[in-house]
C-alpha positions as a printed Julia matrix, in Angstrom:
389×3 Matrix{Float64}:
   0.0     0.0     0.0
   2.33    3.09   -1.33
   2.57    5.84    0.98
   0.89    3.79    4.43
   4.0     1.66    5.44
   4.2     3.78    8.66
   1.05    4.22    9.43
   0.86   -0.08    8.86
   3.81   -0.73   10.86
   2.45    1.66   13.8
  -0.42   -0.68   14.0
   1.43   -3.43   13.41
   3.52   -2.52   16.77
   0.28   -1.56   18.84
  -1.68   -4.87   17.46
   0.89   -6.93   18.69
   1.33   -5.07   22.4
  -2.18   -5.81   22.86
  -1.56   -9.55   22.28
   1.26   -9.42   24.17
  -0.49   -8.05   27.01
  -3.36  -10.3    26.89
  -1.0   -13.56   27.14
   1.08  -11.79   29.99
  -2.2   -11.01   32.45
  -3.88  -14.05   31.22
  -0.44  -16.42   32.55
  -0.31  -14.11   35.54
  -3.37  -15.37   36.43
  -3.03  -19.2    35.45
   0.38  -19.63   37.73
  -1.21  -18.38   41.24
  -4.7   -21.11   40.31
  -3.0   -23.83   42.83
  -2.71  -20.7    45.57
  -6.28  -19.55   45.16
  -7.23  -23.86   44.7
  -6.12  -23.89   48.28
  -7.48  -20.31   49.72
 -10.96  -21.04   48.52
 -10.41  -25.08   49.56
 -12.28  -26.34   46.23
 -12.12  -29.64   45.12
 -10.36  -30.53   41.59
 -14.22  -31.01   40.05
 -14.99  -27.88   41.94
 -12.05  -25.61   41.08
 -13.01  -27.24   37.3
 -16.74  -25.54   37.47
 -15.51  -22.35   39.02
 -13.02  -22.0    35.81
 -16.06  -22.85   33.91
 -17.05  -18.74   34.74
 -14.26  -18.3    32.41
 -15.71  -20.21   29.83
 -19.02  -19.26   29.91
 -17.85  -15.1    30.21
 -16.03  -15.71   27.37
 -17.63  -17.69   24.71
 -20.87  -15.78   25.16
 -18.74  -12.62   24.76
 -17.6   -13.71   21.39
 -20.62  -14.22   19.84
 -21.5   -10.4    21.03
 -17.9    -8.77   19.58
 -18.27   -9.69   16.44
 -21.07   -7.11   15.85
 -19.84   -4.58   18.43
 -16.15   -4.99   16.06
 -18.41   -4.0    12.93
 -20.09   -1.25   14.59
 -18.07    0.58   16.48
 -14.78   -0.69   14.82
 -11.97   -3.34   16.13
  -9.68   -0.62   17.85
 -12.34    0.94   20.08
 -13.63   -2.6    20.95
  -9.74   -4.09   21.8
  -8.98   -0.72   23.94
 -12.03   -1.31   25.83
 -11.81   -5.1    26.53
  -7.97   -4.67   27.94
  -9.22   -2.17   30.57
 -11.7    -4.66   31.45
  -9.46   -7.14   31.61
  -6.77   -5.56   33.58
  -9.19   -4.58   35.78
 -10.92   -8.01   36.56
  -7.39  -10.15   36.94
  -7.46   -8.63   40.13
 -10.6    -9.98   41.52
  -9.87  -13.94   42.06
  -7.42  -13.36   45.14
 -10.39  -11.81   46.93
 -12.79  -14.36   47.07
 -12.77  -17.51   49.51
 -15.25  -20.01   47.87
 -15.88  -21.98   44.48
 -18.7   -20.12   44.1
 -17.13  -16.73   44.18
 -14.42  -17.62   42.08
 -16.8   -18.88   39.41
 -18.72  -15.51   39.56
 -15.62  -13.19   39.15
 -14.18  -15.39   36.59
 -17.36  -14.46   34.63
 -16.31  -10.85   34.31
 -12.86  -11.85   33.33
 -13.55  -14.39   31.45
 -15.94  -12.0    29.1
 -13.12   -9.42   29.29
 -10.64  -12.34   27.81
 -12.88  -13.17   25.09
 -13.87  -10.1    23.72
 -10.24   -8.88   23.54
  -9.41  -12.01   21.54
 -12.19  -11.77   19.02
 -11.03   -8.06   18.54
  -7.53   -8.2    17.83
  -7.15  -11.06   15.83
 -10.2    -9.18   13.53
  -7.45   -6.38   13.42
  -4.58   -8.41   12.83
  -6.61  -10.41   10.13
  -7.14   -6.93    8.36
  -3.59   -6.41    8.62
  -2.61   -9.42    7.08
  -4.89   -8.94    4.24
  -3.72   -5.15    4.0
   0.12   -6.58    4.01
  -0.35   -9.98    1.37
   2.09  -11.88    3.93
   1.01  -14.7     6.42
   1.95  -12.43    9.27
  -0.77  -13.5    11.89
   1.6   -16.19   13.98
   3.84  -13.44   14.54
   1.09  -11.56   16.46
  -0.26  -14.75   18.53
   3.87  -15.2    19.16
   3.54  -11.82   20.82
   0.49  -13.56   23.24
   2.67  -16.57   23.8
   5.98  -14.66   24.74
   3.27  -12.42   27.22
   2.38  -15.65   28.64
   6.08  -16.62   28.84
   7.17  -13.83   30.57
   3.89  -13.79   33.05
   4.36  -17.39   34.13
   8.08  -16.7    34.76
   7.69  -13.71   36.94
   4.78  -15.71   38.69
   7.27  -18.21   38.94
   9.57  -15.85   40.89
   7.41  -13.9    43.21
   4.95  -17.13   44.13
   6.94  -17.27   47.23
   6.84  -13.43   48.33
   4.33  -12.21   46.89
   0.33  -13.17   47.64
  -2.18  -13.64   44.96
  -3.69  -10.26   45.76
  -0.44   -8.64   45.51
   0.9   -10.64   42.08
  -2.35  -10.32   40.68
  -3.42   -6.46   41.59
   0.67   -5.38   40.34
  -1.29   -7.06   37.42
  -3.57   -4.48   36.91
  -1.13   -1.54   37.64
   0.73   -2.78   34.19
  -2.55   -3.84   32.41
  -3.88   -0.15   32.74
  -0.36    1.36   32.06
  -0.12   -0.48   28.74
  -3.41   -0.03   27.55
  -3.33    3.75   28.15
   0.24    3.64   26.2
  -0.9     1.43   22.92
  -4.63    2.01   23.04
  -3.64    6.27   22.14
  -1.53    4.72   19.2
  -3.96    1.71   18.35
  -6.82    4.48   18.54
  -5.39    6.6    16.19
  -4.66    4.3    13.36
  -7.19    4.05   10.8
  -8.33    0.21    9.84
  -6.77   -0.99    6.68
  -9.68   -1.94    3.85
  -7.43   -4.61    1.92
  -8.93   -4.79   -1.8
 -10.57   -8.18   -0.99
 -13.11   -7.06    2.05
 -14.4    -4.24   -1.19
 -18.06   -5.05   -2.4
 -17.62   -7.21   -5.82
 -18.4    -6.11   -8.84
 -22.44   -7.14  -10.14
 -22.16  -10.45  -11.58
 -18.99  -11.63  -10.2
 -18.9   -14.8    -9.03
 -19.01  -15.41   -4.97
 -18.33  -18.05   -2.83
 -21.8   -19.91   -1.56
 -22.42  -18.52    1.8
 -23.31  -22.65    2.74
 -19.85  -23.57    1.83
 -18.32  -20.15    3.07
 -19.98  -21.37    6.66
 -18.74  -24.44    6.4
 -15.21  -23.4     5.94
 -15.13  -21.16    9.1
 -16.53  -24.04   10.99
 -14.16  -26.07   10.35
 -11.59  -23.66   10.72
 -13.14  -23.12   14.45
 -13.22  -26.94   14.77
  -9.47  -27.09   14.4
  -8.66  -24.17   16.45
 -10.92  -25.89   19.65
  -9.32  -29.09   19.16
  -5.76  -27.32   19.83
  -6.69  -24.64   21.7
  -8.16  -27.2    24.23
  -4.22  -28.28   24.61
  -2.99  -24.86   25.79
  -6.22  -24.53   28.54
  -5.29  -27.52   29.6
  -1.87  -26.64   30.16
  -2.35  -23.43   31.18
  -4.86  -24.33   33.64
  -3.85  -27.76   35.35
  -0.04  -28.24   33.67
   1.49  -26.68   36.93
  -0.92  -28.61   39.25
   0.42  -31.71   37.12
   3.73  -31.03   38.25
   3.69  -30.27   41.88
   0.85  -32.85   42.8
   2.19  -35.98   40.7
   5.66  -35.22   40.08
   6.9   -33.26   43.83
   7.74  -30.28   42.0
   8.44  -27.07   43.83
   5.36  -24.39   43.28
   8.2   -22.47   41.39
   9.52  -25.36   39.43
   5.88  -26.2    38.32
   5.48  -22.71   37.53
   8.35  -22.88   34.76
   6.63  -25.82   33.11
   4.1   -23.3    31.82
   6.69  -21.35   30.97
   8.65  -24.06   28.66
   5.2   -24.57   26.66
   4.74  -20.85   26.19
   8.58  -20.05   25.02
   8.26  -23.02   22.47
   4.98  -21.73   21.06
   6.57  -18.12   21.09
   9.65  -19.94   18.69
   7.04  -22.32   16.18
   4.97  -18.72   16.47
   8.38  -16.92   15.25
   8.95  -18.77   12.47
   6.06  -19.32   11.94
   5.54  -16.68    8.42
   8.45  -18.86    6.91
   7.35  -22.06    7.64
   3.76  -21.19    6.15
   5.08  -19.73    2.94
   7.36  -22.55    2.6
   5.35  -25.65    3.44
   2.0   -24.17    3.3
  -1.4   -23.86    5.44
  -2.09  -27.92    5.5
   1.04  -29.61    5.75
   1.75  -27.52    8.8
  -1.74  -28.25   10.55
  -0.89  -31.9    10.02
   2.68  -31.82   10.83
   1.73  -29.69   14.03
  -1.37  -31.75   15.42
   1.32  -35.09   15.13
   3.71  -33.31   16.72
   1.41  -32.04   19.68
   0.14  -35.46   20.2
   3.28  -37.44   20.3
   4.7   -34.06   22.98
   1.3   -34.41   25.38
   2.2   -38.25   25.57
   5.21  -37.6    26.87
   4.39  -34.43   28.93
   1.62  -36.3    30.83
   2.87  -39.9    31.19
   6.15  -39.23   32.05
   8.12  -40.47   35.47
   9.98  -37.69   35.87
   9.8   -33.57   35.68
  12.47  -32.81   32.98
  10.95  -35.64   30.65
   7.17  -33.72   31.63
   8.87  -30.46   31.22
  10.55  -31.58   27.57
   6.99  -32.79   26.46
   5.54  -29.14   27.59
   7.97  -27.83   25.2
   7.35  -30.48   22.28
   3.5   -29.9    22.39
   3.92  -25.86   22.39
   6.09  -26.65   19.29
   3.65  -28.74   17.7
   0.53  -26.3    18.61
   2.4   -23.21   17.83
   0.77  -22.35   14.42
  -2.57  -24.16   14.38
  -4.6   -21.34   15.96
  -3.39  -18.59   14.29
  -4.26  -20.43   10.79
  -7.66  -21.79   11.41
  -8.58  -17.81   12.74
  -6.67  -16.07    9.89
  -8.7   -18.22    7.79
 -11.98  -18.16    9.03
 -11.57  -14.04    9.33
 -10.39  -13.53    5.43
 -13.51  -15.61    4.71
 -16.08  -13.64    6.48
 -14.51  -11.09    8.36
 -15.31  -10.02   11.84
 -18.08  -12.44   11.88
 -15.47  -15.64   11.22
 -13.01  -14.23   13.59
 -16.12  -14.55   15.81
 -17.21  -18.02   15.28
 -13.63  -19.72   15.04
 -12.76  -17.93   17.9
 -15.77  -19.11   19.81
 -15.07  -22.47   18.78
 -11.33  -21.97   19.32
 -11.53  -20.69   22.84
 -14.59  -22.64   23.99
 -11.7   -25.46   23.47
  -9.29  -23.15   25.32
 -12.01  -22.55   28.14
 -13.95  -25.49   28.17
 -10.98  -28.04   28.22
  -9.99  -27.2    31.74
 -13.35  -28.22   33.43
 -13.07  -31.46   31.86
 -10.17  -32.03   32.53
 -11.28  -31.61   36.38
 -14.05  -34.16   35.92
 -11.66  -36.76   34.25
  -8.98  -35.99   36.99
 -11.27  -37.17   39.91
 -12.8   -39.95   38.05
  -9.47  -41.21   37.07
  -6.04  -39.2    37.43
  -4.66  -35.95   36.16
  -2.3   -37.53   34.06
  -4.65  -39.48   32.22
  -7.12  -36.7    31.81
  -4.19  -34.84   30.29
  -4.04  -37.11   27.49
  -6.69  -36.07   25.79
  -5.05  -32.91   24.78
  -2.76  -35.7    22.76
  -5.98  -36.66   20.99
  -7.47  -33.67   20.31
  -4.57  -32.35   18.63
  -4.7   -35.72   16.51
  -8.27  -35.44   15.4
  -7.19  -31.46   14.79
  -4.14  -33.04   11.96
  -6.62  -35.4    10.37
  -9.35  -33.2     9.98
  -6.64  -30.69    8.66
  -5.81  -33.45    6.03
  -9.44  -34.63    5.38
 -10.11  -31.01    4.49
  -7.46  -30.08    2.6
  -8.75  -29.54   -1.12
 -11.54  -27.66    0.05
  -9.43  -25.44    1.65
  -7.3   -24.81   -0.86
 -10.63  -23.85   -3.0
């Protein structure tokens, strides 16, 4: 686009704060759930209904942001949702029951997915605007925020509280915000030549088949996003309760699966445009699976902590591609739906993985993150020429 390349990269920069921000509160909060598991005394089946608030908040969010992206634009709605959400981290360390927890998480959890839906449907415009398969660069930016979050939770767990960790939280959440969201604000959307109104008589994609695409776009991003809940949510619990890990050393488990999803994520722009959209879903879901195996069966921590790091490898670049699909399809509205889909996986996973824990054991409820991401490669490969169309 002659004559916008700083005004692109300006919102390139501010795009990918916001991401980064979002994976940096949202791992924040993750690393202190075994010290708020133990202040509110819930069970594993109730801790996994009270993180249900998150679910629920969130996926019923995402259905909303869509329209509130097309009316009042994805930059206002992204500004809004990260003072929400900065806001709201700092809630869970006050409450002293399942019941509260679940209620709180409600408010964050609808602050978490309205965010989502609003900056990937800016960083999907930005990829269209740009021509490049950019958009795992931006959800690197959430994973190295997560990185970085679980690693100073890491640290402080044993001098700071909850209330303290999490409200410092909030202090950086706001400071950020007010920082990108002036820039972010002031950056007009880019209208890439494809989102234009066609030309009478041109030939269009069948909205049945246009549906069907996002949906199975979604489908794919729930079966893998389901892995990183899961990990985000119980992988440190897995640690300290099966393996005798320190809080601190179960703490940098999260943090292995977040820094190798921030390096697949990096490299990820080359890898598409070398191998392509569906050899890299199917290479990634095998990799996940065969990682998760490892990461949740294993005897010992560094063979559970190397299996962290093989699954973030593996699930590093499915998300991004089933959203920046789904968006360049139907906008705002796909962002919406594979995003619901995507993060009901991300959201839902954790509660069932509570329920499978106290039937049976947290290790074996952890692997079905290892089949999820399977049935995420072959539906990548089932799906393949239709994609391609």
């Amino acid at each position: 686009m002659p004559g916008n390349g700083d005004s692109l990269t300006r919102l390139r920069v501010a795009i990918t704060v916001f991401f980064a921000l979002d994976g940096f509160v949202f791992a924040g909060w993750v690393v202190r759930i075994p010290a708020i598991k133990e202040q509110t005394g819930a069970s594993a089946s109730a801790l996994g209904l009270a993180l249900l608030g998150v679910s629920a908040g969130a996926v019923v969010t995402m259905i909303l942001t869509g329209r509130l992206c097309r009316r009042y634009g994805n930059h206002q709605v992204t500004v809004v949702c990260a003072v929400l959400l900065s806001l709201s981290v700092a809630l869970p360390p006050l409450t002293h029951s399942a019941l509260a927890l679940g209620l709180v998480l409600l408010l964050f959890g609808a602050a978490y997915g309205g965010i989502n839906v609003a900056f990937n449907s800016a960083a999907v415009d930005l990829v269209a605007a740009l021509g490049r398969p950019i958009m795992p660069s931006f959800h690197a930016a959430f994973s190295l925020g997560g990185m970085i979050g679980a690693g100073l939770g890491g640290l402080v767990a044993g001098a700071l509280s909850p209330t303290r960790h999490l409200l410092l939280l909030t202090v950086v959440g706001l400071l950020v915000t007010a920082v990108a969201g002036r820039t972010l604000l002031r950056c007009e959307p880019p209208a890439p030549p494809e989102r234009t109104r066609p030309e009478e008589g041109a030939p269009r994609r069948p909205a049945g088949r246009t549906r069907g695409l996002v949906l199975v776009f979604g489908l794919i991003a729930g079966c893998t996003a389901y892995g990183e809940g899961a990990l985000a949510d119980w992988g440190a619990l897995h640690l300290e309760q099966d393996l005798d890990a320190s809080p601190g050393a179960a703490a940098v488990g999260y943090s292995c699966f977040a820094l190798a999803m921030t390096v697949g994520r990096l490299t990820g722009t080359t890898l598409l445009e070398r191998l392509g959209r569906t050899t890299t879903v199917v290479a990634g879901g095998t990799t996940a699976a065969a990682g998760m195996l490892l990461g949740s069966l294993a005897p010992s921590l560094w063979a559970a902590l190397l299996g962290y790091a093989v699954t973030g490898i593996g699930l590093a670049n499915l998300f991004p591609v089933a959203v920046e699909r789904a968006g360049a399809l139907a906008g705002p509205s796909g962002v919406a739906t594979a995003s619901t889909l995507g993060y009901g996986g991300m959201l839902l996973g954790p509660p069932a993985i509570g329920f499978m824990a106290d039937w049976f054991s947290l290790p074996a409820a952890l692997t079905s993150v290892a089949i999820l991401a399977a049935v995420a490669a072959v539906i990548g490969f089932a799906t393949r020429t239709a994609a391609a169309r």
